[in-house]
Coordinates of C-alpha atoms and ligand atoms in Angstrom, one line a residue:
X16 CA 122.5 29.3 40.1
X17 CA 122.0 32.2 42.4
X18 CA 120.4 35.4 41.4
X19 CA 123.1 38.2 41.4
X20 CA 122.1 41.7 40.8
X21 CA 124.2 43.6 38.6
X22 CA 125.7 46.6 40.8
X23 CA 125.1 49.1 37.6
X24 CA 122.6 52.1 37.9
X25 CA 119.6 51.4 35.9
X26 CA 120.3 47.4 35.5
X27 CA 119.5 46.5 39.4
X28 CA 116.4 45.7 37.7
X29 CA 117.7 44.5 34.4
X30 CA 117.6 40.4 34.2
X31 CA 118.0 40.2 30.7
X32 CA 120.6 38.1 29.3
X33 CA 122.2 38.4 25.9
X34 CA 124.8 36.0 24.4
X35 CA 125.7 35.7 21.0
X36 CA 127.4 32.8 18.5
X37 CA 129.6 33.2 15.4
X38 CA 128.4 31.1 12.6
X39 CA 130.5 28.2 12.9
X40 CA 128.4 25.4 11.5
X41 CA 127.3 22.2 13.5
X42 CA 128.3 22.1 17.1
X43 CA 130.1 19.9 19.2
X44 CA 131.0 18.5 22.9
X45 CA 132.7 21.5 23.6
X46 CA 129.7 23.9 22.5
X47 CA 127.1 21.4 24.3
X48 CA 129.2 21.5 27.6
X49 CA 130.9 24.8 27.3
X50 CA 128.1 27.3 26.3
X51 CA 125.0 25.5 25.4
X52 CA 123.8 23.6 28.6
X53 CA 124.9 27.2 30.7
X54 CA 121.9 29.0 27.5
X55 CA 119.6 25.8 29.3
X56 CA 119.9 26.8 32.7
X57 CA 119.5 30.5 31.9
X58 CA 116.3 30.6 29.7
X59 CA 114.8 29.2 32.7
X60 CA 115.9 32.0 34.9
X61 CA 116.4 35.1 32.7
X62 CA 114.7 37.1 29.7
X63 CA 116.6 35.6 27.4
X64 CA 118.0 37.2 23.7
X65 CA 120.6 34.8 21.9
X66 CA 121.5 35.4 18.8
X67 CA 123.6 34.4 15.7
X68 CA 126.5 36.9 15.5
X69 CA 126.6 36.5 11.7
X70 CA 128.3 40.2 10.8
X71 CA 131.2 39.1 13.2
X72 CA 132.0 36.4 11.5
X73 CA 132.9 38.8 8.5
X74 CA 135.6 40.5 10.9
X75 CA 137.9 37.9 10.2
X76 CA 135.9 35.9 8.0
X77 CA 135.2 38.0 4.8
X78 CA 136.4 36.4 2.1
X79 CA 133.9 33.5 3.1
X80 CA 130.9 35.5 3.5
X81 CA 129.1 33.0 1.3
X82 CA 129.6 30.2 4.0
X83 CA 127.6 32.3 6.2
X84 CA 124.2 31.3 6.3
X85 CA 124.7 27.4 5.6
X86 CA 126.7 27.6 8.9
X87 CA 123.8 29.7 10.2
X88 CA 121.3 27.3 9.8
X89 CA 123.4 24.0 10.9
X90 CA 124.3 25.6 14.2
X91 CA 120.4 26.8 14.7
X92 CA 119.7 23.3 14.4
X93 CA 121.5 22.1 16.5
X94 CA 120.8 25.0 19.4
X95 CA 117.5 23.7 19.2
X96 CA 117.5 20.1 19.3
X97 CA 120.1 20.9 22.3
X98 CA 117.0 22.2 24.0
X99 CA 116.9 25.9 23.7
X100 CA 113.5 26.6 23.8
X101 CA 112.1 29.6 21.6
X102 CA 109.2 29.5 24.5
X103 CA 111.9 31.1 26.7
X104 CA 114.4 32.4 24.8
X105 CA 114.2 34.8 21.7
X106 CA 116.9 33.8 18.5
X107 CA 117.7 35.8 16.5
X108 CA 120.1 36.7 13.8
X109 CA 122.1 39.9 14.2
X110 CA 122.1 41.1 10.5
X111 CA 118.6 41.1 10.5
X112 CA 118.5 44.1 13.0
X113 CA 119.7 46.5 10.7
X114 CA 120.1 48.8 13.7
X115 CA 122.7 46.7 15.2
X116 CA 124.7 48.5 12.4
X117 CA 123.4 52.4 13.2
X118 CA 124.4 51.9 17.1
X119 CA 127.6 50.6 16.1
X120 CA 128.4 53.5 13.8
X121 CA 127.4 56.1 16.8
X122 CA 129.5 53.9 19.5
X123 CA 132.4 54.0 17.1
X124 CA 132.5 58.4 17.5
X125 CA 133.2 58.2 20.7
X126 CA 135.3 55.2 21.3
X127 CA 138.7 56.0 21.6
X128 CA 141.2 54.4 19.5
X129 CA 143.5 53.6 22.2
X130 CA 140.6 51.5 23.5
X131 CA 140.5 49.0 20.6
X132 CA 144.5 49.0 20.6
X133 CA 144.6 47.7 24.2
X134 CA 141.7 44.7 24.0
X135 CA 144.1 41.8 24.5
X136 CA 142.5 39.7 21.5
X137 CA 143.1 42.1 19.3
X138 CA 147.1 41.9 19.0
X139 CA 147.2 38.2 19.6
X140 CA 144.5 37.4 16.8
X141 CA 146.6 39.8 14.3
X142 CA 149.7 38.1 15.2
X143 CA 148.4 34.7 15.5
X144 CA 146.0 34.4 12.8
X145 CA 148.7 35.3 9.7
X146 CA 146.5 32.9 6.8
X147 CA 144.2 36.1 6.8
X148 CA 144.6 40.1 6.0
X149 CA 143.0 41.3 9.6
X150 CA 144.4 44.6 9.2
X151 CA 141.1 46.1 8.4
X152 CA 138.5 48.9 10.3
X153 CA 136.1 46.0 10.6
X154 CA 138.6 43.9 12.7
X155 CA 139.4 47.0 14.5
X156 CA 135.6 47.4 15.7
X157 CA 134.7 44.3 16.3
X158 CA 134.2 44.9 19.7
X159 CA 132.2 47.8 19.2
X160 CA 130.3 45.7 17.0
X161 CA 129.8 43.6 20.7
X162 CA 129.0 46.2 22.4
X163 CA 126.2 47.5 20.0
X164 CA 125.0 44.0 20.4
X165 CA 125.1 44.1 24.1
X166 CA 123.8 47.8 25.0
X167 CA 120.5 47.6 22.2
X168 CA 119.0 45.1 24.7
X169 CA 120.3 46.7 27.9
X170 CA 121.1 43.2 28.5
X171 CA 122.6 43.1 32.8
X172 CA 124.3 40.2 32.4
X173 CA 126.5 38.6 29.1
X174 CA 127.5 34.5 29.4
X175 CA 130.8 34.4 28.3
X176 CA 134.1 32.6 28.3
X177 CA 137.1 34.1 29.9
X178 CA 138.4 35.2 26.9
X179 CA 135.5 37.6 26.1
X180 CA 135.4 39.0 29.5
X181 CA 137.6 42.3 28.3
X182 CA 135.1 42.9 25.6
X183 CA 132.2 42.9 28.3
X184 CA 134.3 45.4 30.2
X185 CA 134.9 47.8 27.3
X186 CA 131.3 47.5 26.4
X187 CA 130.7 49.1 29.9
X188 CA 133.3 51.4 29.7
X189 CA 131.7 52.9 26.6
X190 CA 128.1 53.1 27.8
X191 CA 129.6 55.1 30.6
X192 CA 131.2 57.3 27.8
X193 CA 128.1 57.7 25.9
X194 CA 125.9 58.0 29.2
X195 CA 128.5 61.0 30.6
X196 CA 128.2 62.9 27.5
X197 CA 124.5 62.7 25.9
X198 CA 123.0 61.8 29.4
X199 CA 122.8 65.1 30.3
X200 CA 119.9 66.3 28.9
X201 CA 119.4 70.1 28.6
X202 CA 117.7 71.5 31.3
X203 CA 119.0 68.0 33.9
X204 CA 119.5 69.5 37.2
X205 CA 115.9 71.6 37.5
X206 CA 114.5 68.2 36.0
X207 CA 116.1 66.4 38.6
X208 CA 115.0 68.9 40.9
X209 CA 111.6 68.4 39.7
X210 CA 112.0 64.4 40.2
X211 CA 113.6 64.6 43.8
X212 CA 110.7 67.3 44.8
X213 CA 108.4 64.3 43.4
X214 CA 109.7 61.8 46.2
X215 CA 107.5 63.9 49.1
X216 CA 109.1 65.7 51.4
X217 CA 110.9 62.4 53.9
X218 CA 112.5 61.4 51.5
X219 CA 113.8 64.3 49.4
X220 CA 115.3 65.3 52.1
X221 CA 116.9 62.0 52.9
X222 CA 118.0 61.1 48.8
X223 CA 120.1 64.6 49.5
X224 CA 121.4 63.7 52.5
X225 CA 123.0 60.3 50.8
X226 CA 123.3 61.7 47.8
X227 CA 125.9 64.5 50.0
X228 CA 127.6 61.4 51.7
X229 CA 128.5 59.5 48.5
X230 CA 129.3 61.9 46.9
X231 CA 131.8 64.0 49.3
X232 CA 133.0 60.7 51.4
X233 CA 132.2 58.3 48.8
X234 CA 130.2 56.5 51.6
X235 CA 129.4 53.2 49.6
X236 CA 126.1 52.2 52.0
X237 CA 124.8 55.8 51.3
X238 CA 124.8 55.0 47.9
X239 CA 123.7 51.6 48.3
X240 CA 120.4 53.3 50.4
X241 CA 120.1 55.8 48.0
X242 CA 119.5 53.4 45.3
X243 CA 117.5 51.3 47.0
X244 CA 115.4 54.3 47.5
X245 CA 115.0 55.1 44.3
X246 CA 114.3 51.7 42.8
X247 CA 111.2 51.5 45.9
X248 CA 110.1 54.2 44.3
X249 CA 108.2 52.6 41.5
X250 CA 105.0 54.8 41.0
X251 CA 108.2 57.7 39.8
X252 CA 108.3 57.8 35.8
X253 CA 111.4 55.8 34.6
X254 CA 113.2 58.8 33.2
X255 CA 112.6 60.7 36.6
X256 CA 114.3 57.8 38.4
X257 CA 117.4 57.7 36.2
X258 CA 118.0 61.1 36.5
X259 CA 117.9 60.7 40.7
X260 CA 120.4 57.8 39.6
X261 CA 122.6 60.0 37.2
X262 CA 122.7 63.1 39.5
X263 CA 123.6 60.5 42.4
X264 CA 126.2 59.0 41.0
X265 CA 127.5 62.2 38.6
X266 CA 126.6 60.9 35.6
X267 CA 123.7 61.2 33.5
X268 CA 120.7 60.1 32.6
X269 CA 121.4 56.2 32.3
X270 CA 120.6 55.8 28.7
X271 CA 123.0 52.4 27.7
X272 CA 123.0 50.1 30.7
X273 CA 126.3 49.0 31.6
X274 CA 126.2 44.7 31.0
X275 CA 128.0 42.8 34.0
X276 CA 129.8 39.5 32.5
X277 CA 128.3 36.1 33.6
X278 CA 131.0 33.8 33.4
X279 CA 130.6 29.9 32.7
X280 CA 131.9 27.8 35.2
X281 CA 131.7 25.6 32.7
X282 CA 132.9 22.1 32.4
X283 CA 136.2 22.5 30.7
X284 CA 135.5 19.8 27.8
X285 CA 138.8 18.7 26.7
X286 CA 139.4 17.8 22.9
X287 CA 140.1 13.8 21.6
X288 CA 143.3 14.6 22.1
X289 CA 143.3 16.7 25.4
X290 CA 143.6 19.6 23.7
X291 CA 140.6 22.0 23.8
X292 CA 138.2 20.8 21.7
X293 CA 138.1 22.8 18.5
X294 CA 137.2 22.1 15.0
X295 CA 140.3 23.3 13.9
X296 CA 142.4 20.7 15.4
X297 CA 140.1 18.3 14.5
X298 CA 139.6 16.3 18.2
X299 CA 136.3 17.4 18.4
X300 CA 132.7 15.3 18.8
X301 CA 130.0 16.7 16.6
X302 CA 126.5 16.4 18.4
X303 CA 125.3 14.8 15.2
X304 CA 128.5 12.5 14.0
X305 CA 127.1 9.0 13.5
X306 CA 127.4 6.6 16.7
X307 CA 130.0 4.5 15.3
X308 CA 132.0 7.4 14.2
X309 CA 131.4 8.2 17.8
X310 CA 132.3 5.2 19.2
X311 CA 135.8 4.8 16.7
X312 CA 136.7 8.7 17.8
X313 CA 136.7 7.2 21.7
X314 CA 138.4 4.1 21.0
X315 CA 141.3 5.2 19.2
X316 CA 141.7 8.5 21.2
X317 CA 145.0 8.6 23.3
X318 CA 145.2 7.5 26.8
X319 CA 147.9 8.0 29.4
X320 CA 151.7 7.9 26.9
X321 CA 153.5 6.0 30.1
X322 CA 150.4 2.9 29.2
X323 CA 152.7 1.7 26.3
X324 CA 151.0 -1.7 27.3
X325 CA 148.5 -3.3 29.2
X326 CA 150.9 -4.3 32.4
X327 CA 152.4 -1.2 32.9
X328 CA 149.8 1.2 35.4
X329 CA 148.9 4.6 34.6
X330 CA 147.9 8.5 35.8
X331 CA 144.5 9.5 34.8
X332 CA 145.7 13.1 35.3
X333 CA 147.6 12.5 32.2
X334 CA 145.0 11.2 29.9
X335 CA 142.5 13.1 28.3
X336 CA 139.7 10.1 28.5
X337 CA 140.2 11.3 32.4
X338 CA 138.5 14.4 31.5
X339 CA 135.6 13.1 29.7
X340 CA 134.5 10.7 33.2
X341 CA 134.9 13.8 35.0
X342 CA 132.2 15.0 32.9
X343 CA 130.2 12.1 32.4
X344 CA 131.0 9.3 35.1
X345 CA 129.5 8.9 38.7
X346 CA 131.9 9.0 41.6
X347 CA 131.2 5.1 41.8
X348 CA 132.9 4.5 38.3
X349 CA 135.7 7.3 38.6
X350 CA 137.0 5.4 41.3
X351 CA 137.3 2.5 39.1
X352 CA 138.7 4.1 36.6
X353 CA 141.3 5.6 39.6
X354 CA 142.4 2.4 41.0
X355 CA 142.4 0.2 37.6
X356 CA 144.5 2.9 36.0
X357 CA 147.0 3.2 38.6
X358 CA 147.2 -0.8 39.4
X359 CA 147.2 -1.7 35.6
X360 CA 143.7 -3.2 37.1
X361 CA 142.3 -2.5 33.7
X362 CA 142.7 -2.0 29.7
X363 CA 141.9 1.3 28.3
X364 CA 139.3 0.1 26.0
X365 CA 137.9 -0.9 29.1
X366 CA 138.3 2.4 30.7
X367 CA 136.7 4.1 28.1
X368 CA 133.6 1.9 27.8
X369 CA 131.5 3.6 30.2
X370 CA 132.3 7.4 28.4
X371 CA 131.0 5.2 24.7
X372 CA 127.7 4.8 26.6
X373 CA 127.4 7.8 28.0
X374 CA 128.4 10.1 25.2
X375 CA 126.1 8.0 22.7
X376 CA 123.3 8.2 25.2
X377 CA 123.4 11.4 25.7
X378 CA 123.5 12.4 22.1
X379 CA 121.0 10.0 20.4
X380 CA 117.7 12.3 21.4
X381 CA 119.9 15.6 20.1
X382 CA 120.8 13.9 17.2
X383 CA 116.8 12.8 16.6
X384 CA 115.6 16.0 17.6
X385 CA 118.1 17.8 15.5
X386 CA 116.7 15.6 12.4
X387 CA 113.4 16.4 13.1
X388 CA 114.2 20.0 12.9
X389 CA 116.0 19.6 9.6
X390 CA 112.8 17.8 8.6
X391 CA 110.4 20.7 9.5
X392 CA 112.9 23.7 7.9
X393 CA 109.6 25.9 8.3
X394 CA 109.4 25.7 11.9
X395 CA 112.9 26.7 12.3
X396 CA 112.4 29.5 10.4
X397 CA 109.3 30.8 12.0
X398 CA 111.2 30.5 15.2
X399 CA 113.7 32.8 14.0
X400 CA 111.2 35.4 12.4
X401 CA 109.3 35.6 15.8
X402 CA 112.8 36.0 17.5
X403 CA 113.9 39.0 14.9
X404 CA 110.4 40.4 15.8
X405 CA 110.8 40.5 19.8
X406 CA 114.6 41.8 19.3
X407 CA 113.7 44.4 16.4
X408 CA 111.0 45.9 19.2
X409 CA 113.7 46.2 21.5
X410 CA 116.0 47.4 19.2
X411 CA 113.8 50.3 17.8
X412 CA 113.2 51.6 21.1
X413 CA 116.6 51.5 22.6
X414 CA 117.6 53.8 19.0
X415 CA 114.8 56.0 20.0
X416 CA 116.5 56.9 23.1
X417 CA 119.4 56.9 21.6
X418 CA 118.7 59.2 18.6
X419 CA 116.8 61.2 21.3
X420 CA 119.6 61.5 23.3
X421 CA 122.4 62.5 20.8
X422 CA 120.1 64.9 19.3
X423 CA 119.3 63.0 16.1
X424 CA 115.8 62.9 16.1
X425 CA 115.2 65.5 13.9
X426 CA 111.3 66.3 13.3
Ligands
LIG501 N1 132.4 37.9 20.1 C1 131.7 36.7 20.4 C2 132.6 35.6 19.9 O1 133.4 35.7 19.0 C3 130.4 36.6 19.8 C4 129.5 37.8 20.1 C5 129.2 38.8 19.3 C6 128.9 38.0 21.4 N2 128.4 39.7 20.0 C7 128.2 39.2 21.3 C8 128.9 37.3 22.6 C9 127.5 39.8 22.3 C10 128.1 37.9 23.7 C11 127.4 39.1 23.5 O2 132.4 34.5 20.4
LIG502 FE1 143.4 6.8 30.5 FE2 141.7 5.0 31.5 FE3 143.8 4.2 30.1 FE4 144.1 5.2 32.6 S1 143.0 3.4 32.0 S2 145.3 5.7 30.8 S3 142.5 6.8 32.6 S4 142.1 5.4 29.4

């Protein structure tokens, strides 16, 4: 994966990534191929926060809230014996940062109603999802609730799905709110005279020359300059260079970095029954079902309709056991699978053999691993404690600013 550099103020530095999980208990295919192995890569690359997004599971969830934490501690299981590594990546659970709560409370005062209205979940899911009352304020944040998450770690880049993707965007559209009306300091403009005087005299005079362009011609490569000026300018307090930035761009002070989303080019893991794999339709492959409740799933899951028998050929692109060799096969047996499908060359049991092997092979070490964790509940539970540590630091500064910012820090 290539290094992109988010194109937001402050976070041309910021390589943090944050991602968060509901609760939903032990995972499956579609978690391991979907979001998990994308965490893998990404702990190897970026500062890494994820966490267990355990108060969002009460947005539409509340009536279960006693489920919680047995879900909790299934799915941290398994995102262990999947290889997330607590070397690399903190984990942590999101109602044990009480001030997950605070920031979401200040967000909430100056996020506009019309805001919420307009995410495109937020209409389906009340529509859709009629078994449950979801007309409540809780429901109705829940995306502030994200972007709390999000903006405490000024994480500059958030893996999610597509469907997420709008919440990312309104969590940037409200740091830019909050930046544009607390960022301004009192006293900003002789402080970022002070800070521009403090770039000797070269470049002064050149951060107002592009600051000029950018800002009267929107010149995009003045801006582009100026920033790069800014950010070479390292031995400059923090605070000095984000209010070059803010008085560059007309903001602010950058206070909340604005996140950019990272989306998975996932594998699309299809469900048993081609379907996306979901527990709720019950197609799905736990990492930890038994091998021959593994190996029964495959067999009996539906092939190609027109393959009423053995004689008459098939279209892979119509069968869902197409999906998992995409996944799993090399081109070698794909093509196999191609030509016997289409000449009748071969059975489906036969077909599917090579995706038994692989999908038990590649889940026997998670599903050892995963009771070796179960085994050793301690260590799991130190892991998280040390994660809650790290993100509590991070938290309790970013509220500092914060606090500091809004005029809350009373003394
Ligand atoms: N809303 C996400 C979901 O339902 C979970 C989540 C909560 C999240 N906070 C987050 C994801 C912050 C990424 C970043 O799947
Ligand atoms: Fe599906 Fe394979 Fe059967 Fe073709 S041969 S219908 S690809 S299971």
């Amino acid at each position: 994966m290539n290094k992109l550099v988010p194109m937001n103020s402050l976070g041309s530095e910021n390589q943090r990534v944050l991602s968060g999980m509901r609760p939903t208990g032990r995972m499956h295919l579609g978690h391991l191929h979907g979001v998990l192995k994308n965490w893998l890569k990404l702990q190897h690359e970026y500062e890494c926060f994820f966490f267990v997004a355990d108060w969002h599971a009460l947005t539409t969830n509340y009536e279960q809230s006693r489920d919680i934490e047995a879900s909790m501690w299934e799915m941290l299981v398994d995102w262990l014996a999947v290889g997330v590594d607590p070397g690399r990546a903190r984990i942590f659970i999101q109602s044990q940062i009480p001030e997950h709560a605070e920031l979401h409370l200040l967000l909430s005062m100056v996020t506009p109603l019309g805001w919420l209205e307009r995410v495109p979940t937020y209409k389906e899911q009340l529509e859709q999802i009629t078994e449950k009352d979801l007309a409540t304020y809780g429901f109705l944040g829940y995306p502030v609730l994200q972007a709390a998450d999000i903006l405490m770690y000024k994480a500059g880049w958030v893996p999610v799905g597509e469907d997420q993707v709008p919440h990312v965007e309104l969590t940037r559209e409200i740091a830019r709110r909050f930046n544009f009306m607390f960022g301004r300091e009192p006293g900003f403009e002789s402080k970022v005279e002070a800070a521009i005087k403090k770039l000797g005299k070269r470049n002064a005079k050149l951060y107002r020359e592009l600051r000029k362009q950018y800002q009267e011609q929107g010149d995009q490569a003045a801006l582009q300059t100026a920033r790069a000026l800014i950010a070479g300018n390292q031995n400059l307090p923090l605070g000095d260079r984000d209010r070059l930035l803010g008085s560059l761009e007309g903001t602010g002070r950058t206070i909340l970095a604005e996140p950019q989303p990272l989306l998975t080019e996932a594998a699309r893991m299809p469900g048993l029954d081609g379907r996306k794999m979901s527990k709720s339709y019950g197609n799905t492959i736990g990492l930890r079902d038994d091998p021959e409740e593994i190996e029964q799933k495959l067999r009996t899951m539906p092939t190609d309709p027109a393959r009423a028998r053995r004689s008459d050929p098939g279209n892979p692109e119509k069968c869902p056991v197409w999906e998992f060799h995409k996944i799993y096969s090399d081109q070698k047996t794909r093509d196999w699978v191609w030509k016997g499908c289409t000449t009748a060359g071969i059975g489906c049991l036969e077909c599917k053999q090579p995706v038994i092997e692989s999908v038990l092979k590649e889940l026997k070490p998670i599903r050892e691993r995963a009771a070796e964790i179960e085994a050793n509940s301690d260590m799991l539970r130190n892991v998280v404690s040390q994660g809650c540590d790290a993100a509590r630091e991070v938290a309790h500064d970013t509220m500092d600013e914060v606090r500091q910012a809004m005029g809350l820090k009373y003394r």
